[in-house]
Coordinates of C-alpha atoms in Angstrom, one line a residue:
X6 CA -15.2 412.9 209.8
X7 CA -18.0 414.5 207.8
X8 CA -20.1 412.8 205.2
X9 CA -21.3 414.7 202.2
X10 CA -25.0 414.7 201.6
X11 CA -24.7 414.3 197.8
X12 CA -23.7 411.0 196.2
X13 CA -22.1 410.5 192.9
X14 CA -22.5 407.7 190.3
X15 CA -18.8 407.5 189.9
X16 CA -15.8 408.8 192.0
X17 CA -12.5 409.3 190.2
X18 CA -9.4 409.1 192.3
X19 CA -6.9 411.6 190.8
X20 CA -7.3 414.5 188.3
X21 CA -4.4 413.4 186.1
X22 CA -5.1 413.4 182.4
X23 CA -6.6 409.9 182.4
X24 CA -8.8 410.6 185.3
X25 CA -10.1 413.7 183.5
X26 CA -10.7 411.8 180.3
X27 CA -12.6 409.1 182.1
X28 CA -14.7 411.7 184.0
X29 CA -15.5 413.5 180.7
X30 CA -16.8 410.4 178.9
X31 CA -18.9 409.3 181.9
X32 CA -20.4 412.7 182.4
X33 CA -21.1 413.1 178.7
X34 CA -23.4 410.0 179.1
X35 CA -25.3 411.6 181.9
X36 CA -23.6 410.2 185.0
X37 CA -22.8 412.3 188.0
X38 CA -19.1 412.3 188.5
X39 CA -16.8 413.6 191.2
X40 CA -13.0 413.7 190.9
X41 CA -10.9 413.8 194.0
X42 CA -7.4 415.3 193.5
X43 CA -4.7 415.5 196.2
X44 CA -2.9 418.5 194.8
X45 CA -4.2 422.1 194.5
X46 CA -4.0 421.9 190.7
X47 CA -5.4 419.5 188.1
X48 CA -3.2 417.5 185.8
X49 CA -1.3 415.0 187.8
X50 CA 2.2 414.7 186.2
X51 CA 1.0 416.8 183.2
X52 CA 1.3 420.3 184.7
X53 CA 3.0 423.6 184.0
X54 CA 4.5 425.4 187.0
X55 CA 6.9 428.2 187.7
X56 CA 10.2 426.8 189.0
X57 CA 12.3 430.0 189.0
X58 CA 11.0 433.6 189.0
X59 CA 9.7 434.4 185.5
X60 CA 10.4 430.9 184.2
X61 CA 7.7 428.2 183.7
X62 CA 7.9 424.8 182.3
X63 CA 6.2 421.4 182.2
X64 CA 7.1 419.8 185.6
X65 CA 7.2 416.1 184.9
X66 CA 5.8 414.9 181.5
X67 CA 7.2 417.2 178.9
X68 CA 6.3 416.5 175.3
X69 CA 3.2 415.7 173.1
X70 CA 3.1 412.8 170.7
X71 CA 0.9 410.0 172.1
X72 CA -2.3 411.8 173.0
X73 CA -5.1 409.9 171.2
X74 CA -6.7 411.9 168.3
X75 CA -10.1 410.6 169.3
X76 CA -9.7 412.0 172.8
X77 CA -8.7 415.3 171.4
X78 CA -11.7 415.4 169.1
X79 CA -14.3 414.2 171.6
X80 CA -13.1 416.6 174.3
X81 CA -12.7 419.4 171.7
X82 CA -9.4 420.3 173.2
X83 CA -8.3 422.6 170.4
X84 CA -11.6 424.6 170.7
X85 CA -11.0 424.8 174.5
X86 CA -7.6 426.5 174.1
X87 CA -5.1 423.8 173.4
X88 CA -2.5 424.6 170.8
X89 CA 0.2 422.1 169.7
X90 CA 3.1 423.1 167.5
X91 CA 5.5 420.6 165.9
X92 CA 9.2 420.6 166.5
X93 CA 11.0 421.9 163.4
X94 CA 13.5 419.1 163.8
X95 CA 12.3 416.0 165.6
X96 CA 15.7 414.9 167.1
X97 CA 19.3 416.1 167.4
X98 CA 22.0 413.6 168.5
X99 CA 25.3 415.3 169.2
X100 CA 28.5 413.4 170.0
X101 CA 31.5 414.4 172.0
X102 CA 33.7 413.9 168.9
X103 CA 32.0 416.6 166.8
X104 CA 29.6 414.4 164.8
X105 CA 25.8 414.7 164.9
X106 CA 22.6 413.2 163.5
X107 CA 19.3 415.0 162.8
X108 CA 15.9 413.4 162.3
X109 CA 12.6 414.8 161.1
X110 CA 10.0 415.1 158.5
X111 CA 10.4 415.7 154.7
X112 CA 13.0 413.1 154.3
X113 CA 15.4 414.6 156.7
X114 CA 15.9 411.4 158.7
X115 CA 16.9 409.4 155.6
X116 CA 19.2 412.1 154.3
X117 CA 21.0 412.3 157.6
X118 CA 21.3 408.5 157.8
X119 CA 22.7 408.5 154.3
X120 CA 25.3 411.1 155.3
X121 CA 26.6 408.6 157.8
X122 CA 26.0 405.3 155.9
X123 CA 24.5 404.5 152.5
X124 CA 23.8 401.0 153.6
X125 CA 21.9 402.2 156.7
X126 CA 19.9 404.6 154.5
X127 CA 18.8 401.7 152.3
X128 CA 17.9 399.7 155.4
X129 CA 15.9 402.5 156.8
X130 CA 13.0 401.9 154.4
X131 CA 12.9 398.2 155.4
X132 CA 13.0 399.1 159.1
X133 CA 10.3 401.6 158.7
X134 CA 8.1 399.1 156.8
X135 CA 8.6 396.5 159.6
X136 CA 7.8 399.1 162.2
X137 CA 4.7 400.3 160.4
X138 CA 3.4 396.7 160.2
X139 CA 3.6 396.3 164.0
X140 CA 2.4 399.8 164.8
X141 CA -0.8 399.1 162.8
X142 CA -1.5 396.1 165.0
X143 CA -0.9 398.0 168.2
X144 CA -3.0 401.0 167.1
X145 CA -6.0 398.7 166.7
X146 CA -5.8 397.9 170.5
X147 CA -5.1 401.3 172.0
X148 CA -8.7 402.3 172.5
X149 CA -10.1 398.9 173.6
X150 CA -9.3 396.5 176.4
X151 CA -7.2 393.5 175.5
X152 CA -8.6 390.0 175.7
X153 CA -9.1 389.0 179.3
X154 CA -7.7 385.7 180.4
X155 CA -10.6 383.5 181.8
X156 CA -13.2 385.9 180.4
X157 CA -16.4 385.1 178.7
X158 CA -17.5 385.0 175.0
X159 CA -16.6 388.6 174.4
X160 CA -13.0 388.1 175.4
X161 CA -12.8 384.9 173.3
X162 CA -14.1 386.9 170.3
X163 CA -11.5 389.6 171.0
X164 CA -8.7 387.0 171.2
X165 CA -9.9 385.5 167.9
X166 CA -10.0 389.0 166.3
X167 CA -6.5 389.7 167.5
X168 CA -5.2 386.4 166.2
X169 CA -7.1 386.8 163.0
X170 CA -5.6 390.2 162.4
X171 CA -2.1 388.9 162.8
X172 CA -2.9 385.7 160.9
X173 CA -3.9 387.6 157.8
X174 CA -0.4 389.1 157.6
X175 CA 2.2 387.4 155.5
X176 CA 4.7 385.2 157.3
X177 CA 7.4 387.9 157.1
X178 CA 5.1 390.5 158.7
X179 CA 4.2 388.0 161.4
X180 CA 7.9 387.6 162.2
X181 CA 8.1 391.4 162.6
X182 CA 5.3 391.3 165.2
X183 CA 7.0 388.5 167.1
X184 CA 10.3 390.4 167.0
X185 CA 9.0 393.7 168.3
X186 CA 6.9 392.0 171.0
X187 CA 9.7 389.7 172.4
X188 CA 13.2 390.8 171.4
X189 CA 15.6 393.4 172.6
X190 CA 15.7 396.7 170.8
X191 CA 19.4 396.3 170.2
X192 CA 19.0 392.9 168.5
X193 CA 16.5 394.4 166.0
X194 CA 18.4 397.6 165.4
X195 CA 21.8 395.9 164.9
X196 CA 20.1 393.7 162.3
X197 CA 19.2 396.7 160.2
X198 CA 21.8 399.4 161.0
X199 CA 25.6 399.4 161.4
X200 CA 26.3 403.0 162.4
X201 CA 26.2 403.7 166.1
X202 CA 24.4 407.1 165.9
X203 CA 21.7 405.6 163.7
X204 CA 21.2 402.8 166.1
X205 CA 21.1 405.3 169.0
X206 CA 18.5 407.5 167.3
X207 CA 15.9 404.6 167.4
X208 CA 17.3 402.9 170.5
X209 CA 16.7 405.8 172.8
X210 CA 12.9 405.2 172.6
X211 CA 13.5 401.7 174.0
X212 CA 14.9 402.9 177.3
X213 CA 13.2 406.2 177.9
X214 CA 11.3 405.8 181.2
X215 CA 12.4 402.2 181.2
X216 CA 15.2 401.0 183.7
X217 CA 16.9 398.5 181.4
X218 CA 19.7 398.1 178.9
X219 CA 18.6 398.3 175.2
X220 CA 20.0 394.7 175.1
X221 CA 17.3 393.5 177.5
X222 CA 14.5 391.3 176.0
X223 CA 11.2 393.3 175.7
X224 CA 12.8 396.7 175.1
X225 CA 11.7 396.5 171.4
X226 CA 8.1 396.8 172.6
X227 CA 9.0 399.9 174.7
X228 CA 10.5 401.4 171.5
X229 CA 7.2 400.5 169.8
X230 CA 5.2 402.2 172.5
X231 CA 6.8 405.5 171.7
X232 CA 6.1 405.6 168.0
X233 CA 2.4 404.8 167.7
X234 CA 1.2 408.4 168.2
X235 CA 1.0 411.7 166.4
X236 CA 1.2 415.4 167.1
X237 CA -0.9 418.2 165.4
X238 CA -2.2 415.5 163.0
X239 CA 1.2 414.3 161.8
X240 CA 1.7 410.6 162.5
X241 CA 4.9 409.7 164.4
X242 CA 5.7 413.4 165.1
X243 CA 6.4 415.0 168.4
X244 CA 5.3 418.5 169.4
X245 CA 4.9 421.1 172.2
X246 CA 1.7 422.3 173.9
X247 CA 1.9 426.1 174.0
X248 CA 2.0 426.9 177.7
X249 CA 3.4 423.5 178.6
X250 CA 1.8 420.2 179.4
X251 CA -0.6 421.9 181.8
X252 CA -2.4 423.4 178.9
X253 CA -3.6 419.9 177.9
X254 CA -5.0 419.0 181.3
X255 CA -6.5 422.5 181.8
X256 CA -8.4 422.1 178.6
X257 CA -9.4 418.6 179.7
X258 CA -10.7 420.0 183.0
X259 CA -12.7 422.6 181.2
X260 CA -14.3 420.0 179.0
X261 CA -15.1 417.8 182.1
X262 CA -16.6 420.7 184.1
X263 CA -18.7 421.7 181.1
X264 CA -20.2 418.2 181.3
X265 CA -21.0 418.7 184.9
X266 CA -18.0 417.0 186.5
X267 CA -17.2 418.2 190.0
X268 CA -13.4 418.4 190.6
X269 CA -12.4 418.6 194.3
X270 CA -8.9 419.8 194.8
X271 CA -6.7 419.4 197.9
X272 CA -8.6 416.2 198.6
X273 CA -6.0 413.4 199.0
X274 CA -7.8 410.0 199.1
X275 CA -6.9 408.2 202.3
X276 CA -9.0 405.0 201.8
X277 CA -11.4 403.4 199.5
X278 CA -14.5 402.4 201.4
X279 CA -15.5 398.8 201.0
X280 CA -18.9 397.5 202.1
X281 CA -20.0 393.9 201.7
X282 CA -17.4 393.1 199.1
X283 CA -18.0 396.2 197.0
X284 CA -16.2 399.6 196.6
X285 CA -18.8 402.2 197.6
X286 CA -16.9 405.4 198.3
X287 CA -13.7 407.1 199.5
X288 CA -12.4 409.1 202.4
X289 CA -10.5 412.2 201.3
X290 CA -9.4 415.2 203.2
X291 CA -11.4 414.1 206.3
X292 CA -14.7 413.8 204.2
X293 CA -16.6 410.8 203.1
X294 CA -17.7 410.6 199.5
X295 CA -20.1 407.9 198.4
X296 CA -20.6 406.5 194.9
X297 CA -21.8 403.4 193.0
X298 CA -18.4 402.9 191.3
X299 CA -14.8 404.0 191.9
X300 CA -12.3 404.6 189.1
X301 CA -8.7 405.0 190.3
X302 CA -6.2 406.9 188.2
X303 CA -3.3 406.0 190.5
X304 CA -0.5 403.4 190.3
X305 CA -1.9 400.0 190.9
X306 CA 0.6 399.4 193.7
X307 CA -0.6 402.5 195.5
X308 CA -4.2 401.5 195.0
X309 CA -3.8 398.0 196.4
X310 CA -1.1 398.7 199.0
X311 CA -2.3 402.0 200.4
X312 CA -5.9 402.8 199.6
X313 CA -7.7 399.5 199.9
X314 CA -8.4 398.2 203.4
X315 CA -6.9 394.9 204.5
X316 CA -8.9 392.0 203.4
X317 CA -10.6 393.8 200.6
X318 CA -9.2 391.5 198.0
X319 CA -7.9 387.9 198.1
X320 CA -4.5 387.4 199.6
X321 CA -3.0 386.2 196.3
X322 CA -4.2 389.3 194.6
X323 CA -2.8 391.5 197.3
X324 CA 0.5 389.8 197.2
X325 CA 0.8 390.0 193.4
X326 CA 0.0 393.7 193.4
X327 CA 2.4 394.4 196.2
X328 CA 5.0 392.9 193.9
X329 CA 3.9 395.1 191.0
X330 CA 7.2 396.4 189.5
X331 CA 7.5 400.2 189.5
X332 CA 10.8 401.9 188.7
X333 CA 11.8 404.2 185.8
X334 CA 15.1 405.3 187.3
X335 CA 14.2 408.8 186.1
X336 CA 15.7 412.0 187.3
X337 CA 13.7 415.0 186.0
X338 CA 15.1 418.6 185.8
X339 CA 14.1 422.0 184.6
X340 CA 16.7 424.7 184.1
X341 CA 16.4 428.4 183.5
X342 CA 19.1 429.6 181.0
X343 CA 20.5 433.0 180.3
X344 CA 21.2 432.0 176.7
X345 CA 20.7 429.2 174.3
X346 CA 23.2 426.3 174.7
X347 CA 25.9 425.9 172.0
X348 CA 26.6 422.3 171.3
X349 CA 30.1 421.7 170.1
X350 CA 28.9 419.4 167.3
X351 CA 26.6 422.0 165.8
X352 CA 27.1 425.3 167.7
X353 CA 25.1 427.9 165.8
X354 CA 21.4 428.5 166.6
X355 CA 19.1 426.6 164.3
X356 CA 16.0 424.4 164.0
X357 CA 17.9 421.5 165.6
X358 CA 17.5 423.4 168.9
X359 CA 13.7 422.8 168.8
X360 CA 14.1 419.0 168.8
X361 CA 14.7 416.4 171.4
X362 CA 18.4 416.6 172.0
X363 CA 19.5 413.1 172.8
X364 CA 22.9 412.8 174.6
X365 CA 23.4 409.1 174.3
X366 CA 25.4 408.4 171.1
X367 CA 25.3 404.6 170.9
X368 CA 23.6 401.5 172.2
X369 CA 26.8 400.6 174.0
X370 CA 26.7 404.0 175.8
X371 CA 23.1 403.2 176.9
X372 CA 24.1 399.8 178.1
X373 CA 26.9 401.3 180.2
X374 CA 24.5 403.8 181.6
X375 CA 22.4 401.0 182.9
X376 CA 25.2 398.8 184.1
X377 CA 26.9 401.7 186.0
X378 CA 23.6 402.7 187.6
X379 CA 23.3 399.1 188.9
X380 CA 26.9 399.0 190.3
X381 CA 27.7 402.6 191.2
X382 CA 24.4 404.2 192.4
X383 CA 23.5 406.1 189.2
X384 CA 24.8 406.3 185.6
X385 CA 28.3 407.4 185.4
X386 CA 27.5 408.9 181.9
X387 CA 23.7 409.3 182.0
X388 CA 21.3 409.1 179.1
X389 CA 19.9 412.6 178.7
X390 CA 17.2 414.1 176.6
X391 CA 17.0 417.9 176.6
X392 CA 14.1 419.9 175.2
X393 CA 14.2 423.7 175.0
X394 CA 10.5 424.5 174.6
X395 CA 11.1 428.3 174.7
X396 CA 12.5 428.0 171.2
X397 CA 8.8 427.3 170.2
X398 CA 6.9 429.0 173.0
X399 CA 8.0 432.5 174.2
X400 CA 5.4 432.4 177.1
X401 CA 7.7 430.2 179.2
X402 CA 10.7 432.5 179.8
X403 CA 11.7 436.2 179.7
X404 CA 12.8 437.6 176.4
X405 CA 16.3 436.5 175.5
X406 CA 16.2 433.7 178.1
X407 CA 15.2 430.1 177.8
X408 CA 13.9 427.1 179.7
X409 CA 15.1 423.5 179.2
X410 CA 13.7 420.2 180.3
X411 CA 16.1 417.4 181.1
X412 CA 14.9 413.8 181.3
X413 CA 17.8 411.9 182.8
X414 CA 18.5 408.1 183.2
X415 CA 19.4 406.0 185.0
X416 CA 19.0 407.2 188.6
X417 CA 17.5 404.4 190.7
X418 CA 14.8 404.9 193.4
X419 CA 17.1 403.6 196.1
X420 CA 20.4 405.4 196.4
X421 CA 23.0 405.3 199.1
X422 CA 22.6 408.1 201.6
X423 CA 19.0 408.8 200.4
X424 CA 17.7 411.2 197.8
X425 CA 17.2 414.2 200.2
X426 CA 20.9 414.2 200.9
X427 CA 22.0 413.6 197.3
X428 CA 19.5 415.4 195.0
X429 CA 21.8 418.4 194.4
X430 CA 24.8 416.1 193.8
X431 CA 22.9 414.3 191.1
X432 CA 21.7 417.6 189.6
X433 CA 25.3 418.8 189.5
X434 CA 26.3 415.6 187.8
X435 CA 23.7 416.0 185.1
X436 CA 24.6 419.6 184.4
X437 CA 28.3 418.8 184.2
X438 CA 27.6 416.1 181.7
X439 CA 25.6 418.4 179.5
X440 CA 28.5 420.8 179.7
X441 CA 30.7 418.2 178.0
X442 CA 28.4 418.3 174.9
X443 CA 27.6 422.0 175.1
X444 CA 30.6 423.9 176.7
X445 CA 29.3 426.9 178.7
X446 CA 26.0 425.3 179.5
X447 CA 26.8 425.2 183.3
X448 CA 27.6 428.9 183.3
X449 CA 24.3 429.7 181.5
X450 CA 22.2 428.0 184.2
X451 CA 20.6 430.7 186.4
X452 CA 18.0 428.6 188.1
X453 CA 16.9 424.9 188.3
X454 CA 14.5 422.5 189.8
X455 CA 15.4 418.8 190.3
X456 CA 13.0 415.9 191.0
X457 CA 14.5 412.6 192.0
X458 CA 12.5 409.4 191.8
X459 CA 11.5 409.9 195.4
X460 CA 10.4 413.4 194.6
X461 CA 8.3 412.1 191.7
X462 CA 6.7 409.7 194.1
X463 CA 6.0 412.3 196.8
X464 CA 4.7 415.0 194.5
X465 CA 2.7 413.0 191.9
X466 CA 2.1 409.6 193.6
X467 CA 4.4 407.9 191.0
X468 CA 5.4 404.9 193.1
X469 CA 9.1 404.2 192.7
X470 CA 9.3 407.3 190.6
X471 CA 7.8 405.2 187.7
X472 CA 6.5 407.6 185.1
X473 CA 4.4 404.8 183.5
X474 CA 2.6 403.6 186.7
X475 CA 4.5 400.3 186.4
X476 CA 7.3 398.9 184.3
X477 CA 6.5 398.2 180.7
X478 CA 8.0 394.7 180.7
X479 CA 6.5 391.7 179.0
X480 CA 5.0 390.5 182.2
X481 CA 3.2 393.8 182.8
X482 CA 1.7 394.5 179.4
X483 CA -1.5 393.8 177.5
X484 CA -3.6 391.1 179.2
X485 CA -1.1 391.2 182.1
X486 CA -1.7 394.9 182.9
X487 CA -2.2 395.1 185.8
X488 CA -3.2 391.5 186.5
X489 CA -4.1 388.5 184.4
X490 CA -7.9 388.2 184.4
X491 CA -8.3 391.9 185.1
X492 CA -6.9 393.7 182.0
X493 CA -10.4 395.1 181.2
X494 CA -10.1 397.9 183.8
X495 CA -12.4 395.9 186.2
X496 CA -10.5 395.2 189.3
X497 CA -10.9 392.1 191.5
X498 CA -13.3 394.1 193.8
X499 CA -16.9 394.9 192.7
X500 CA -17.4 398.5 191.8
X501 CA -13.6 399.2 191.5
X502 CA -12.0 400.2 188.1
X503 CA -8.5 401.2 187.1
X504 CA -8.3 404.2 184.7
X505 CA -4.7 405.2 185.0
X506 CA -1.5 404.3 183.1
X507 CA -1.2 401.1 185.2
X508 CA -3.9 399.7 182.9
X509 CA -3.7 398.9 179.2
X510 CA -2.2 400.3 177.0
X511 CA 0.3 401.7 179.6
X512 CA 2.2 404.9 180.2
X513 CA 2.6 408.3 178.4
X514 CA 0.1 411.1 178.0
X515 CA -2.3 409.1 175.8
X516 CA -5.7 409.4 177.4
X517 CA -6.4 405.8 176.3
X518 CA -6.7 404.1 179.8
X519 CA -9.2 406.8 180.8
X520 CA -11.2 406.4 177.6
X521 CA -11.2 402.6 177.9
X522 CA -12.1 402.5 181.6
X523 CA -15.1 404.8 181.0
X524 CA -16.2 402.4 178.3
X525 CA -16.1 399.5 180.8
X526 CA -18.0 401.4 183.4
X527 CA -20.7 402.4 180.9
X528 CA -21.0 398.8 179.8
X529 CA -21.6 397.9 183.4
X530 CA -24.0 400.7 184.2
X531 CA -27.1 398.5 184.6
X532 CA -25.2 396.2 186.9
X533 CA -24.0 399.2 188.9
X534 CA -27.4 400.7 189.2
X535 CA -27.2 403.9 187.1

C-alpha cells in the first residue's frame, strides 16, 4: 500500500453532487480538497450514460426541481454550461378508462381540476395556501443545520428561532404545519379533494422514492419535500437539464476544479483511517490519503457499517447506524423507443408528452401497489412515472426516436429468487403495464436498461437501493437525520462529517447537504488546524 506525499485539508468521499458542492465551498475558502470517487465518472447517481447504441439518458436521478438556487449561483453553473428547460406541461395523469388530468403553469392545474370537479377547484386555492405556509417554513431550514439535541447555546437559539417562526403564524397556519409534519398525505388530500385523479396528482409526491402507502403517517412530509424547489427560476416547477442529469454534475466538477479541487476517479474508499479517536485519512484504491477532516457523501449506513473500523464509535452509535432504514423499493429503467408513445386517454402528440406521466390514478391504487409489494414480491400494478426527455432535448436520441425514463414502485430490495435472476422479469412486468395505458408501447421498445434496487446499491452505493440515502420517515428527519445529537453534519467521531443526502435536509438533487456540511467544516477550521 502506497502513501501519497501530499496531504489535504479535507478529503471528500464520493463525487456525487453533494460531494462536489461541499468540495467547491471549501476550496473557495482556500482549503486544499481532494475528492475520492469509486467510479470512472463524476456525478454519483446524477449521471448521463449511453444505455443503447445512439441513446443516452440520465441513469438514476432524472429530473430537475430541487437544486438550490444559491448553489447554482455560487457555482455559476449556468455560466459553466448548464442549461435547464421547463416542461411544457408539468404532469399528465392518464387512466385506463380514457380520462386524464394535466397540471402546469398559467392556471392549467386549476382549469383541469375544474374540468373534473368544481368543488375541488375551489378547494385547490385553500390547499395551495396551506402548502405555501408550510413550504415557507421548510425553505428557511434547507441551507442551515437543524437544532442539535443536546447542543450548546447556538442550537438553543436555533430552536427558539424555529419555534418563534412557527409561533408567529396564526393558529390555523400552525395547524397546517402540524398536519404536514405528522399526518398521512391521504388524510390531508381527502380533506380537500374528492376526485380520485386530483388526489392522485398530489399524492404521487408522497410515495415517490418512499416505500409506503399514502395512508401511512409521515407521507405528507415526503409530499412536502418534493414541492419546495424550483427550476429555471420558476418556483415549484420541474425541468430538464439539457444533456441529462450528468450536465449538472459535470458543471459542478468544472467549478470545483477551477477552485483547485483534486478529483481522483477509480478510487473506491475501502476504509476511513482513525488515529487516536480522530478521522485522519482514507484508504482508496490501494493508496493512503491523509487529511485533517473527512466529509463523507455516502449513505450513513455504508459509512458506519463498511468504512469505519471496528471500535471507531461507541457501540450504541454503531448499533443505531446499523439499523438505519434504507429502502426506496425503486426499480429504475431507461428505454429506447422507435416512436413516441400514444396514450389511449390522449393519443395525439402534444405538450403533455413533455411532462411527468404518472400512471397511478388514485390513492387507492397507490395503496394497493404498496400492499401487493409487501405480500406478492413486487407491486401487481406498479406506480410509474415516465419522462420522455427527448421531447425537450434532441441530443439524447437519433432523429425520430426517443428515450424514456421509468421510475417504478414498489419493488423491494429483497425478492424471492434474487434480483439477478428476476431483473428481466420485473422489466417485462413494467413494460407490459405501460402498454395497458399506451397500447403499442411494448412494440416501440428497441432497447432498455433496468436497475433493480440491488443494482442501484452496487453501482451507486445506494444501500438498500434507497435513492434518498435513508428513508424519509419522521424518525429519520430534521434533528434525527442521521442521528439525534449529530444533525449538524458533525459525526460522533472527531474530524468526520456527513455531506450526503443522509444528512439534513435529505434526498433529491438539492446540493443542500453539501452546502451545509461545508459551512460546518469552515466553522470548525481553527479547531481542525487549517
